[in-house]
Amino acid sequence: GNTTNKNSPVQVVASGVTQIAAGAHHSLFLKSDGSLWAMGRNNYGQFGDGTTTNKNSPVQVVSSGVNQVAGGYSHSLFLKSDGSLWGMGRNDLGELGDDTQTNRNSPVKTTDLISTIEQPYVAETAADVTDP
């Protein structure tokens, strides 16, 4: 609820947090009920709460249905339980994947290039990686 720097941990939420993510100047967390929350700098609308107002306390972005969250430099992305990918915030380089370069202060669904978002492939050994 304030902007005082802290040298030791401070509890933000008492319970129910299942996932956290951080952008350059903002933080996001997902609660067990599927709700998405954000706090910090919001100058490009990276919270998705319809504003560009910085917040010192958590603000709810989505009330339910969120499975994963990620924070970029000045944008945020979240994956819903139906497999759809949503983003908000800075988009001048197409960070949100909505076929525009328009900043968004409310969540926008990315262009449907694939029907289901899956975890990226990670090579298990050096032999799995080949030079192009």
Short mmCIF file of C-alpha atoms in Angstrom, two decimals:
data_model
loop_
_atom_site.label_atom_id
_atom_site.label_comp_id
_atom_site.label_asym_id
_atom_site.label_seq_id
_atom_site.Cartn_x
_atom_site.Cartn_y
_atom_site.Cartn_z
CA GLY A 1 0.00 0.00 0.00
CA ASN A 2 2.99 2.34 -0.13
CA THR A 3 6.18 3.03 -2.09
CA THR A 4 8.66 2.66 0.76
CA ASN A 5 11.66 0.47 -0.16
CA LYS A 6 11.98 -2.60 2.06
CA ASN A 7 15.15 -4.46 3.06
CA SER A 8 13.26 -7.52 4.28
CA PRO A 9 10.26 -9.50 2.98
CA VAL A 10 6.78 -8.00 3.36
CA GLN A 11 3.63 -10.10 3.07
CA VAL A 12 1.44 -8.93 0.20
CA VAL A 13 -1.32 -11.55 0.29
CA ALA A 14 -2.13 -13.87 3.21
CA SER A 15 -2.87 -17.07 1.24
CA GLY A 16 -4.10 -18.65 -1.98
CA VAL A 17 -1.32 -17.55 -4.33
CA THR A 18 -0.36 -20.30 -6.79
CA GLN A 19 1.89 -18.47 -9.25
CA ILE A 20 3.85 -15.23 -9.48
CA ALA A 21 5.42 -13.28 -12.34
CA ALA A 22 7.34 -10.04 -12.61
CA GLY A 23 7.74 -7.49 -15.35
CA ALA A 24 10.31 -4.69 -15.31
CA HIS A 25 8.35 -2.53 -12.87
CA HIS A 26 5.20 -4.49 -12.15
CA SER A 27 4.27 -7.75 -10.45
CA LEU A 28 1.48 -10.23 -11.12
CA PHE A 29 0.08 -13.15 -9.19
CA LEU A 30 -2.46 -15.88 -9.78
CA LYS A 31 -4.68 -17.12 -6.96
CA SER A 32 -6.09 -20.62 -6.49
CA ASP A 33 -9.56 -19.43 -7.63
CA GLY A 34 -8.10 -18.58 -11.07
CA SER A 35 -8.13 -14.82 -10.48
CA LEU A 36 -5.29 -12.64 -11.76
CA TRP A 37 -3.92 -9.69 -9.77
CA ALA A 38 -1.35 -6.96 -10.53
CA MET A 39 0.51 -4.13 -8.81
CA GLY A 40 3.29 -1.62 -9.49
CA ARG A 41 3.89 0.51 -12.58
CA ASN A 42 1.03 0.51 -15.08
CA ASN A 43 2.08 3.25 -17.50
CA TYR A 44 1.26 1.18 -20.60
CA GLY A 45 -1.80 -0.56 -19.14
CA GLN A 46 0.15 -3.74 -18.35
CA PHE A 47 -2.28 -4.54 -15.51
CA GLY A 48 -5.21 -4.83 -17.91
CA ASP A 49 -7.53 -3.07 -15.46
CA GLY A 50 -8.63 -0.46 -18.03
CA THR A 51 -6.30 2.25 -16.70
CA THR A 52 -2.71 3.41 -16.93
CA THR A 53 -2.63 4.31 -13.23
CA ASN A 54 0.17 2.90 -11.07
CA LYS A 55 -1.08 0.88 -8.09
CA ASN A 56 0.64 0.40 -4.71
CA SER A 57 -1.75 -2.40 -3.74
CA PRO A 58 -2.92 -5.43 -5.75
CA VAL A 59 -5.77 -4.86 -8.21
CA GLN A 60 -7.83 -7.70 -9.65
CA VAL A 61 -7.48 -7.99 -13.43
CA VAL A 62 -9.47 -11.16 -14.19
CA SER A 63 -11.89 -12.80 -11.74
CA SER A 64 -11.48 -16.45 -12.80
CA GLY A 65 -10.29 -18.93 -15.41
CA VAL A 66 -6.58 -18.03 -15.54
CA ASN A 67 -4.06 -20.91 -15.52
CA GLN A 68 -0.70 -19.19 -16.11
CA VAL A 69 0.74 -15.69 -16.06
CA ALA A 70 3.88 -14.01 -17.41
CA GLY A 71 5.27 -10.50 -17.14
CA GLY A 72 7.21 -8.73 -19.89
CA TYR A 73 9.06 -5.43 -19.77
CA SER A 74 5.89 -3.30 -20.05
CA HIS A 75 3.30 -5.92 -20.97
CA SER A 76 1.67 -8.96 -19.38
CA LEU A 77 0.32 -12.23 -20.77
CA PHE A 78 -1.97 -14.86 -19.32
CA LEU A 79 -3.23 -18.24 -20.41
CA LYS A 80 -6.86 -19.10 -19.69
CA SER A 81 -8.18 -22.57 -18.90
CA ASP A 82 -9.75 -22.78 -22.39
CA GLY A 83 -6.25 -22.50 -23.94
CA SER A 84 -6.66 -18.91 -25.14
CA LEU A 85 -3.77 -16.48 -24.71
CA TRP A 86 -4.44 -12.91 -23.62
CA GLY A 87 -2.19 -9.86 -23.27
CA MET A 88 -2.20 -6.25 -22.16
CA GLY A 89 0.18 -3.31 -22.00
CA ARG A 90 2.83 -2.04 -24.38
CA ASN A 91 2.40 -3.32 -27.92
CA ASP A 92 4.42 -1.00 -30.18
CA LEU A 93 6.47 -3.98 -31.39
CA GLY A 94 3.53 -6.40 -31.50
CA GLU A 95 4.25 -7.90 -28.06
CA LEU A 96 0.59 -8.82 -27.54
CA GLY A 97 0.19 -10.81 -30.75
CA ASP A 98 -3.13 -9.21 -31.71
CA ASP A 99 -1.99 -8.13 -35.22
CA THR A 100 -1.71 -4.48 -34.11
CA GLN A 101 0.86 -2.15 -32.62
CA THR A 102 -1.68 -0.52 -30.32
CA ASN A 103 -1.03 -0.41 -26.57
CA ARG A 104 -3.86 -2.06 -24.61
CA ASN A 105 -4.97 -1.26 -21.05
CA SER A 106 -7.54 -4.08 -21.08
CA PRO A 107 -6.85 -7.74 -21.91
CA VAL A 108 -6.95 -8.58 -25.61
CA LYS A 109 -7.00 -12.08 -27.03
CA THR A 110 -4.02 -12.90 -29.23
CA THR A 111 -4.58 -13.85 -32.84
CA ASP A 112 -5.63 -17.49 -33.11
CA LEU A 113 -2.66 -18.97 -34.93
CA ILE A 114 -2.95 -22.27 -33.07
CA SER A 115 -5.86 -23.77 -31.21
CA THR A 116 -4.04 -24.73 -28.02
CA ILE A 117 -0.99 -23.18 -26.39
CA GLU A 118 1.47 -25.80 -25.17
CA GLN A 119 4.69 -25.66 -23.15
CA PRO A 120 7.74 -25.01 -25.35
CA TYR A 121 10.08 -27.87 -26.18
CA VAL A 122 13.26 -27.88 -24.10
CA ALA A 123 16.22 -29.98 -25.22
CA GLU A 124 17.22 -32.55 -22.60
CA THR A 125 20.78 -33.07 -23.86
CA ALA A 126 23.23 -31.26 -26.11
CA ALA A 127 22.61 -33.98 -28.71
CA ASP A 128 19.00 -32.74 -29.00
CA VAL A 129 20.23 -29.36 -30.26
CA THR A 130 21.48 -29.03 -33.84
CA ASP A 131 22.98 -26.08 -35.66
CA PRO A 132 20.74 -24.61 -38.38
#
